[in-house]
């Protein structure tokens, strides 16, 4: 049965972004500034992206032939699940590394989306993956969408200095990632959207705090003249404005004159407290608020619970990335290289987030003693490497 409705939304749709500065494409500049200038924003983006990049990504054969699995593993420079790594992957001449690709994929956390042009090159009679070329958000002039909400392509502005027409890239040449979408505009949502108002308010308060320190940090010099003579009052004003600390600082005045450093009367409101509050809200927007505990007593059990929730969110994000890679990249690679239209296809997987931990030597010794791990040449070499021990050499005269 044919589809009847459509998935397009109007610019005045009630669910659309109400802040025009955060509507695409104007949002690119705002989020770029947040990610580039702010230490708290930079730290939460790294807290989300680094665990995903650090975990080991692998290729699961999933019933595909050895030839198919080998081709995908070589083109993506990714280890094969269950492979001991003794057989090195061949060099294909491509410019793709899944680890490097993930760095650019995770830019969607900042901008809401990430688009790549998929480039193939014929090698020994097969179409091999040559490049996953990132198309920066600032270069995208228009995102083309079908009436059913499917991606049709993108238009890029001409290259800097160029006078040509916009460059249109069809969906058949694209690999697209969209973060937490609310609709089918393919712009997605930045992870910084919920933190934006806290970032704006905190930025104002930081500037205000600096002004307060400058005006009230040392007090205000006040000169009280000994007479009502205008000249003496003006001279005293000049002295007060030039007051400065130093080894040779000092001064003198007529009898009755007095120079004082006036402080602030009453209690000023704390500016640091709202700044800390907005910092915590920025971290909470990505479930990373356990980063703000700052060693306060009684907080660590709560931090562990919060960290578990945060890791689950990272796991979900990584699974979404893997789904996109498998559905829109791996299947295409196999279909083009082997001229087929069906599987089985290998699939990209990853180790659970947070599972990459150093194994203490005491634990390793216990596992070996219990027979869970059998010592072999590879294990001995790894233990020597971690312990800073010299490599094993044959005994002389043996």
Short mmCIF file of C-alpha atoms in Angstrom, two decimals:
data_model
loop_
_atom_site.label_atom_id
_atom_site.label_comp_id
_atom_site.label_asym_id
_atom_site.label_seq_id
_atom_site.Cartn_x
_atom_site.Cartn_y
_atom_site.Cartn_z
CA UNK A 1 0.00 0.00 0.00
CA UNK A 2 1.41 3.38 -1.02
CA UNK A 3 2.29 6.06 1.50
CA UNK A 4 -0.31 8.85 1.65
CA UNK A 5 0.96 11.48 4.11
CA UNK A 6 4.23 13.40 4.28
CA UNK A 7 6.90 14.15 6.90
CA UNK A 8 7.78 17.75 5.97
CA UNK A 9 7.38 20.50 8.58
CA UNK A 10 6.78 24.21 8.10
CA UNK A 11 9.10 26.87 9.50
CA UNK A 12 6.25 27.97 11.80
CA UNK A 13 5.59 24.46 13.08
CA UNK A 14 4.73 24.69 16.83
CA UNK A 15 7.42 22.12 17.64
CA UNK A 16 10.16 24.01 15.78
CA UNK A 17 13.02 25.85 17.48
CA UNK A 18 11.79 29.19 18.87
CA UNK A 19 15.25 30.76 19.22
CA UNK A 20 16.13 32.00 15.74
CA UNK A 21 19.83 32.13 16.63
CA UNK A 22 19.67 28.37 17.18
CA UNK A 23 17.81 27.51 14.00
CA UNK A 24 19.90 25.87 11.32
CA UNK A 25 22.08 27.19 9.71
CA UNK A 26 22.54 30.10 12.17
CA UNK A 27 22.96 27.56 14.96
CA UNK A 28 26.32 26.46 13.52
CA UNK A 29 28.02 29.69 14.59
CA UNK A 30 26.52 29.66 18.10
CA UNK A 31 27.42 26.05 18.85
CA UNK A 32 30.87 26.42 17.29
CA UNK A 33 31.60 29.31 19.64
CA UNK A 34 30.39 27.36 22.67
CA UNK A 35 32.56 24.35 21.83
CA UNK A 36 35.63 26.43 21.04
CA UNK A 37 35.64 29.03 23.84
CA UNK A 38 34.15 27.44 26.95
CA UNK A 39 36.11 25.06 29.18
CA UNK A 40 33.00 23.46 30.73
CA UNK A 41 31.43 22.82 27.33
CA UNK A 42 34.72 21.46 26.00
CA UNK A 43 35.01 19.09 28.96
CA UNK A 44 31.50 17.64 28.58
CA UNK A 45 31.98 17.12 24.84
CA UNK A 46 35.18 15.23 25.54
CA UNK A 47 33.50 13.28 28.32
CA UNK A 48 30.96 12.04 25.78
CA UNK A 49 33.22 11.49 22.78
CA UNK A 50 36.46 10.07 24.20
CA UNK A 51 35.00 6.84 25.70
CA UNK A 52 33.32 6.06 22.37
CA UNK A 53 36.54 6.66 20.47
CA UNK A 54 38.67 4.76 22.98
CA UNK A 55 36.67 1.53 23.07
CA UNK A 56 37.74 -1.16 20.60
CA UNK A 57 35.62 -1.37 17.46
CA UNK A 58 35.62 -4.69 15.60
CA UNK A 59 34.13 -6.37 12.55
CA UNK A 60 31.87 -9.33 13.30
CA UNK A 61 31.84 -11.78 10.31
CA UNK A 62 28.13 -12.45 10.97
CA UNK A 63 28.12 -15.42 8.59
CA UNK A 64 29.68 -13.55 5.65
CA UNK A 65 32.41 -15.20 3.58
CA UNK A 66 36.05 -14.74 4.53
CA UNK A 67 36.67 -12.74 1.34
CA UNK A 68 33.87 -10.28 2.13
CA UNK A 69 34.94 -9.89 5.75
CA UNK A 70 38.55 -9.34 4.77
CA UNK A 71 37.65 -6.65 2.24
CA UNK A 72 35.54 -4.63 4.69
CA UNK A 73 38.17 -4.97 7.43
CA UNK A 74 40.94 -3.80 5.11
CA UNK A 75 39.00 -0.81 3.79
CA UNK A 76 38.00 0.39 7.27
CA UNK A 77 41.27 -0.62 8.98
CA UNK A 78 39.37 -2.44 11.69
CA UNK A 79 40.24 -5.72 13.50
CA UNK A 80 38.11 -8.80 12.88
CA UNK A 81 36.25 -10.30 15.84
CA UNK A 82 37.99 -13.51 16.91
CA UNK A 83 41.10 -12.82 14.81
CA UNK A 84 44.35 -13.11 16.76
CA UNK A 85 45.86 -10.31 14.67
CA UNK A 86 48.71 -12.43 13.31
CA UNK A 87 47.60 -11.97 9.70
CA UNK A 88 48.13 -8.26 8.91
CA UNK A 89 45.52 -6.43 6.85
CA UNK A 90 46.60 -5.59 3.32
CA UNK A 91 47.17 -1.97 2.26
CA UNK A 92 44.43 -0.91 -0.17
CA UNK A 93 45.59 2.64 -0.85
CA UNK A 94 42.43 4.06 0.72
CA UNK A 95 42.31 7.00 3.10
CA UNK A 96 39.81 5.58 5.59
CA UNK A 97 40.37 4.75 9.24
CA UNK A 98 37.37 4.00 11.43
CA UNK A 99 39.10 5.60 14.43
CA UNK A 100 39.63 8.85 12.53
CA UNK A 101 36.12 8.63 11.11
CA UNK A 102 34.65 8.48 14.62
CA UNK A 103 36.37 11.76 15.49
CA UNK A 104 34.41 13.52 12.76
CA UNK A 105 31.20 11.55 13.35
CA UNK A 106 31.06 12.85 16.91
CA UNK A 107 30.98 16.43 15.63
CA UNK A 108 27.24 15.76 15.41
CA UNK A 109 27.18 16.17 19.20
CA UNK A 110 28.07 19.83 18.67
CA UNK A 111 26.14 20.63 15.50
CA UNK A 112 23.37 18.01 15.50
CA UNK A 113 24.48 16.29 12.31
CA UNK A 114 27.51 15.08 10.37
CA UNK A 115 27.60 14.43 6.61
CA UNK A 116 30.26 12.49 4.71
CA UNK A 117 30.78 11.98 1.01
CA UNK A 118 31.56 8.32 0.30
CA UNK A 119 34.22 7.91 -2.39
CA UNK A 120 35.09 4.59 -4.04
CA UNK A 121 38.04 3.63 -6.22
CA UNK A 122 38.49 0.59 -8.43
CA UNK A 123 41.28 -1.70 -7.22
CA UNK A 124 41.95 -5.03 -8.97
CA UNK A 125 38.53 -5.00 -10.57
CA UNK A 126 36.58 -4.24 -7.39
CA UNK A 127 35.12 -0.97 -6.11
CA UNK A 128 36.96 -0.33 -2.85
CA UNK A 129 36.22 2.33 -0.24
CA UNK A 130 38.72 5.13 -0.82
CA UNK A 131 37.54 8.03 1.34
CA UNK A 132 34.88 9.15 3.82
CA UNK A 133 35.14 12.89 3.22
CA UNK A 134 33.68 15.06 5.98
CA UNK A 135 31.52 17.90 4.72
CA UNK A 136 31.72 20.68 7.36
CA UNK A 137 28.37 22.03 8.62
CA UNK A 138 29.36 25.58 7.72
CA UNK A 139 29.80 24.58 4.08
CA UNK A 140 26.29 23.15 3.72
CA UNK A 141 23.89 25.58 2.10
CA UNK A 142 20.82 23.36 1.98
CA UNK A 143 19.73 19.91 3.12
CA UNK A 144 17.47 18.31 0.50
CA UNK A 145 14.64 16.18 1.89
CA UNK A 146 12.03 14.02 0.14
CA UNK A 147 8.34 14.40 0.97
CA UNK A 148 8.43 11.17 2.99
CA UNK A 149 11.24 12.54 5.17
CA UNK A 150 14.03 10.64 3.48
CA UNK A 151 17.32 12.37 2.73
CA UNK A 152 17.71 13.41 -0.92
CA UNK A 153 21.10 15.10 -0.70
CA UNK A 154 22.91 18.27 0.35
CA UNK A 155 24.04 21.45 -1.38
CA UNK A 156 27.41 22.94 -0.51
CA UNK A 157 28.43 26.53 -1.06
CA UNK A 158 31.13 26.99 -3.72
CA UNK A 159 34.70 26.58 -2.39
CA UNK A 160 36.24 29.72 -0.80
CA UNK A 161 37.32 32.04 -3.56
CA UNK A 162 35.37 30.06 -6.13
CA UNK A 163 32.75 31.60 -8.39
CA UNK A 164 31.01 28.40 -9.39
CA UNK A 165 27.56 27.13 -8.56
CA UNK A 166 26.66 25.32 -5.32
CA UNK A 167 27.82 21.70 -5.26
CA UNK A 168 24.99 19.18 -4.97
CA UNK A 169 25.77 15.73 -3.53
CA UNK A 170 23.06 13.08 -3.90
CA UNK A 171 22.07 10.72 -1.12
CA UNK A 172 23.66 7.79 -2.98
CA UNK A 173 27.05 9.41 -2.30
CA UNK A 174 26.36 10.36 1.32
CA UNK A 175 26.71 8.86 4.76
CA UNK A 176 24.65 10.90 7.23
CA UNK A 177 24.54 10.90 11.03
CA UNK A 178 21.83 12.81 12.91
CA UNK A 179 21.86 13.33 16.67
CA UNK A 180 18.59 12.97 18.61
CA UNK A 181 16.27 14.24 15.83
CA UNK A 182 12.84 15.75 16.55
CA UNK A 183 11.73 15.79 12.92
CA UNK A 184 12.86 14.81 9.43
CA UNK A 185 14.75 17.98 8.52
CA UNK A 186 18.04 16.06 8.99
CA UNK A 187 19.51 18.87 11.09
CA UNK A 188 19.22 16.97 14.38
CA UNK A 189 19.74 18.45 17.83
CA UNK A 190 23.00 19.61 19.33
CA UNK A 191 23.90 18.17 22.73
CA UNK A 192 24.55 21.79 23.68
CA UNK A 193 20.98 22.97 23.00
CA UNK A 194 19.69 22.45 26.55
CA UNK A 195 22.87 24.03 27.94
CA UNK A 196 22.64 27.15 25.77
CA UNK A 197 20.69 29.40 28.15
CA UNK A 198 22.93 28.39 31.07
CA UNK A 199 25.98 29.19 28.95
CA UNK A 200 24.61 32.64 28.05
CA UNK A 201 23.68 33.52 31.64
CA UNK A 202 26.95 32.23 33.07
CA UNK A 203 28.92 34.18 30.45
CA UNK A 204 27.22 37.38 31.61
CA UNK A 205 27.88 36.56 35.26
CA UNK A 206 31.56 35.88 34.60
CA UNK A 207 31.86 39.33 33.05
CA UNK A 208 29.97 40.83 36.01
CA UNK A 209 32.25 39.04 38.48
CA UNK A 210 35.28 40.54 36.77
CA UNK A 211 33.74 44.00 37.00
CA UNK A 212 32.97 43.52 40.70
CA UNK A 213 36.55 42.46 41.41
CA UNK A 214 37.94 45.43 39.52
CA UNK A 215 35.69 47.95 41.27
CA UNK A 216 35.62 46.52 44.78
CA UNK A 217 38.64 44.26 45.02
CA UNK A 218 40.95 46.89 46.58
CA UNK A 219 38.39 49.45 47.70
CA UNK A 220 37.92 52.98 46.38
CA UNK A 221 40.53 55.70 47.25
CA UNK A 222 38.81 58.76 48.76
CA UNK A 223 40.59 62.08 49.42
CA UNK A 224 39.15 64.39 52.05
CA UNK A 225 40.54 67.92 51.57
CA UNK A 226 41.62 70.00 54.55
CA UNK A 227 39.94 73.12 53.13
CA UNK A 228 37.20 73.98 50.68
CA UNK A 229 39.64 75.41 48.16
CA UNK A 230 38.77 74.07 44.66
CA UNK A 231 42.44 73.71 43.74
CA UNK A 232 43.15 71.51 46.75
CA UNK A 233 40.10 69.36 46.02
CA UNK A 234 41.23 68.87 42.39
CA UNK A 235 44.78 68.08 43.52
CA UNK A 236 43.41 65.54 45.99
CA UNK A 237 41.29 63.95 43.28
CA UNK A 238 44.37 63.50 41.09
CA UNK A 239 46.23 61.90 44.01
CA UNK A 240 43.33 59.49 44.70
CA UNK A 241 43.14 58.41 41.06
CA UNK A 242 46.88 57.67 40.98
CA UNK A 243 47.00 55.61 44.17
CA UNK A 244 49.05 52.50 43.53
CA UNK A 245 50.89 49.97 45.67
CA UNK A 246 54.68 49.70 45.42
CA UNK A 247 57.99 49.83 47.29
CA UNK A 248 58.25 53.62 47.01
CA UNK A 249 54.55 54.48 47.23
CA UNK A 250 53.58 57.32 49.53
CA UNK A 251 52.51 60.94 49.61
CA UNK A 252 51.90 64.06 51.68
CA UNK A 253 49.24 66.73 51.92
CA UNK A 254 48.25 69.85 53.84
CA UNK A 255 47.11 69.78 57.44
CA UNK A 256 43.62 68.37 57.80
CA UNK A 257 43.72 66.42 54.53
CA UNK A 258 42.97 62.71 54.69
CA UNK A 259 43.24 59.83 52.17
CA UNK A 260 41.21 56.68 52.86
CA UNK A 261 40.54 53.41 51.07
CA UNK A 262 36.79 52.86 51.33
CA UNK A 263 35.43 49.33 51.27
CA UNK A 264 31.94 48.06 50.48
CA UNK A 265 29.30 48.55 53.14
CA UNK A 266 26.92 45.63 53.63
CA UNK A 267 27.08 42.20 52.04
CA UNK A 268 27.33 41.80 48.28
CA UNK A 269 25.41 38.93 46.64
CA UNK A 270 27.59 35.92 45.78
CA UNK A 271 28.21 35.77 42.04
CA UNK A 272 30.22 32.55 42.26
CA UNK A 273 27.18 30.50 43.37
CA UNK A 274 25.05 31.11 40.25
CA UNK A 275 28.13 30.53 38.09
CA UNK A 276 28.65 27.14 39.76
CA UNK A 277 24.94 26.38 39.34
CA UNK A 278 25.02 27.06 35.60
CA UNK A 279 28.19 24.96 35.30
CA UNK A 280 26.36 22.03 36.89
CA UNK A 281 23.37 22.50 34.58
CA UNK A 282 25.63 22.47 31.53
CA UNK A 283 27.09 19.14 32.66
CA UNK A 284 23.64 17.77 33.53
CA UNK A 285 22.44 18.41 29.97
CA UNK A 286 24.54 15.41 28.86
CA UNK A 287 24.06 13.40 32.10
CA UNK A 288 27.66 14.23 33.09
CA UNK A 289 26.80 16.12 36.29
CA UNK A 290 28.91 13.71 38.36
CA UNK A 291 31.86 15.69 36.96
CA UNK A 292 30.86 18.61 39.23
CA UNK A 293 31.07 16.85 42.61
CA UNK A 294 34.50 18.42 43.31
CA UNK A 295 35.41 16.07 46.14
CA UNK A 296 32.59 17.03 48.49
CA UNK A 297 32.07 14.49 51.25
CA UNK A 298 29.35 11.90 50.85
CA UNK A 299 29.06 12.37 47.10
CA UNK A 300 30.93 9.38 45.71
CA UNK A 301 28.18 6.73 46.01
CA UNK A 302 25.84 9.10 44.20
CA UNK A 303 28.54 9.76 41.60
CA UNK A 304 28.78 6.04 40.85
CA UNK A 305 25.03 5.82 40.17
CA UNK A 306 25.15 8.91 37.97
CA UNK A 307 28.19 7.58 36.10
CA UNK A 308 26.32 4.33 35.32
CA UNK A 309 23.48 6.30 33.75
CA UNK A 310 26.01 8.35 31.79
CA UNK A 311 27.73 5.21 30.48
CA UNK A 312 24.36 3.81 29.37
CA UNK A 313 23.77 6.97 27.35
CA UNK A 314 27.22 6.56 25.71
CA UNK A 315 26.44 2.93 24.93
CA UNK A 316 23.18 3.97 23.24
CA UNK A 317 24.95 6.64 21.20
CA UNK A 318 27.65 4.20 20.06
CA UNK A 319 24.99 1.65 19.07
CA UNK A 320 23.29 4.29 16.93
CA UNK A 321 26.59 5.03 15.17
CA UNK A 322 27.19 1.31 14.57
CA UNK A 323 23.67 0.90 13.12
CA UNK A 324 24.28 3.73 10.64
CA UNK A 325 27.65 2.29 9.63
CA UNK A 326 26.24 -1.20 9.09
CA UNK A 327 23.09 -0.18 7.24
CA UNK A 328 24.38 2.61 5.04
CA UNK A 329 28.09 1.87 4.61
CA UNK A 330 29.01 -1.79 5.11
CA UNK A 331 26.08 -3.12 3.05
CA UNK A 332 26.85 -0.68 0.22
CA UNK A 333 30.54 -1.62 0.29
CA UNK A 334 29.74 -5.32 -0.10
CA UNK A 335 27.07 -4.76 -2.77
CA UNK A 336 29.40 -2.62 -4.90
CA UNK A 337 32.53 -4.73 -4.49
CA UNK A 338 30.87 -8.10 -5.13
CA UNK A 339 27.91 -7.01 -7.29
CA UNK A 340 25.34 -8.55 -4.96
CA UNK A 341 22.10 -7.25 -3.46
CA UNK A 342 21.73 -9.44 -0.41
CA UNK A 343 23.67 -10.69 2.60
CA UNK A 344 24.85 -12.05 4.82
CA UNK A 345 26.85 -8.92 5.63
CA UNK A 346 29.54 -8.47 8.27
CA UNK A 347 28.63 -5.95 10.95
CA UNK A 348 30.60 -3.42 12.96
CA UNK A 349 30.49 -3.93 16.73
CA UNK A 350 32.34 -2.49 19.70
CA UNK A 351 33.39 -3.52 23.18
CA UNK A 352 31.01 -2.27 25.90
CA UNK A 353 31.81 1.30 26.91
CA UNK A 354 33.91 1.38 30.07
CA UNK A 355 35.05 -2.22 29.72
CA UNK A 356 38.62 -1.32 28.69
CA UNK A 357 40.44 -1.45 32.01
CA UNK A 358 43.95 -2.42 33.00
CA UNK A 359 44.13 -5.86 34.60
CA UNK A 360 46.16 -5.73 37.85
CA UNK A 361 49.08 -8.16 38.01
CA UNK A 362 47.63 -9.70 41.19
CA UNK A 363 44.39 -10.51 39.38
CA UNK A 364 46.30 -11.92 36.42
CA UNK A 365 48.31 -14.15 38.76
CA UNK A 366 45.09 -15.42 40.37
CA UNK A 367 43.52 -16.19 36.97
CA UNK A 368 46.63 -18.08 35.85
CA UNK A 369 46.75 -20.06 39.12
CA UNK A 370 43.07 -20.96 38.72
CA UNK A 371 43.64 -22.18 35.18
CA UNK A 372 41.30 -19.58 33.67
CA UNK A 373 44.17 -18.13 31.61
CA UNK A 374 46.96 -20.29 30.22
CA UNK A 375 50.35 -18.56 29.92
CA UNK A 376 51.75 -18.41 26.40
CA UNK A 377 54.33 -16.43 24.44
CA UNK A 378 51.97 -13.50 23.71
CA UNK A 379 50.95 -13.18 27.37
CA UNK A 380 54.57 -13.20 28.52
CA UNK A 381 55.50 -10.48 26.03
CA UNK A 382 52.56 -8.32 27.15
CA UNK A 383 53.46 -8.72 30.84
CA UNK A 384 57.08 -7.78 30.11
CA UNK A 385 55.95 -4.74 28.13
CA UNK A 386 53.58 -3.48 30.85
CA UNK A 387 56.13 -4.07 33.58
CA UNK A 388 58.94 -2.31 31.72
CA UNK A 389 60.96 -5.54 31.63
CA UNK A 390 63.46 -6.30 28.86
CA UNK A 391 62.31 -8.63 26.06
CA UNK A 392 63.06 -12.31 26.43
CA UNK A 393 66.35 -13.47 24.86
CA UNK A 394 67.83 -16.93 24.33
CA UNK A 395 70.24 -18.02 27.07
CA UNK A 396 73.87 -18.01 25.95
CA UNK A 397 75.33 -21.48 25.62
CA UNK A 398 71.93 -23.14 25.91
#
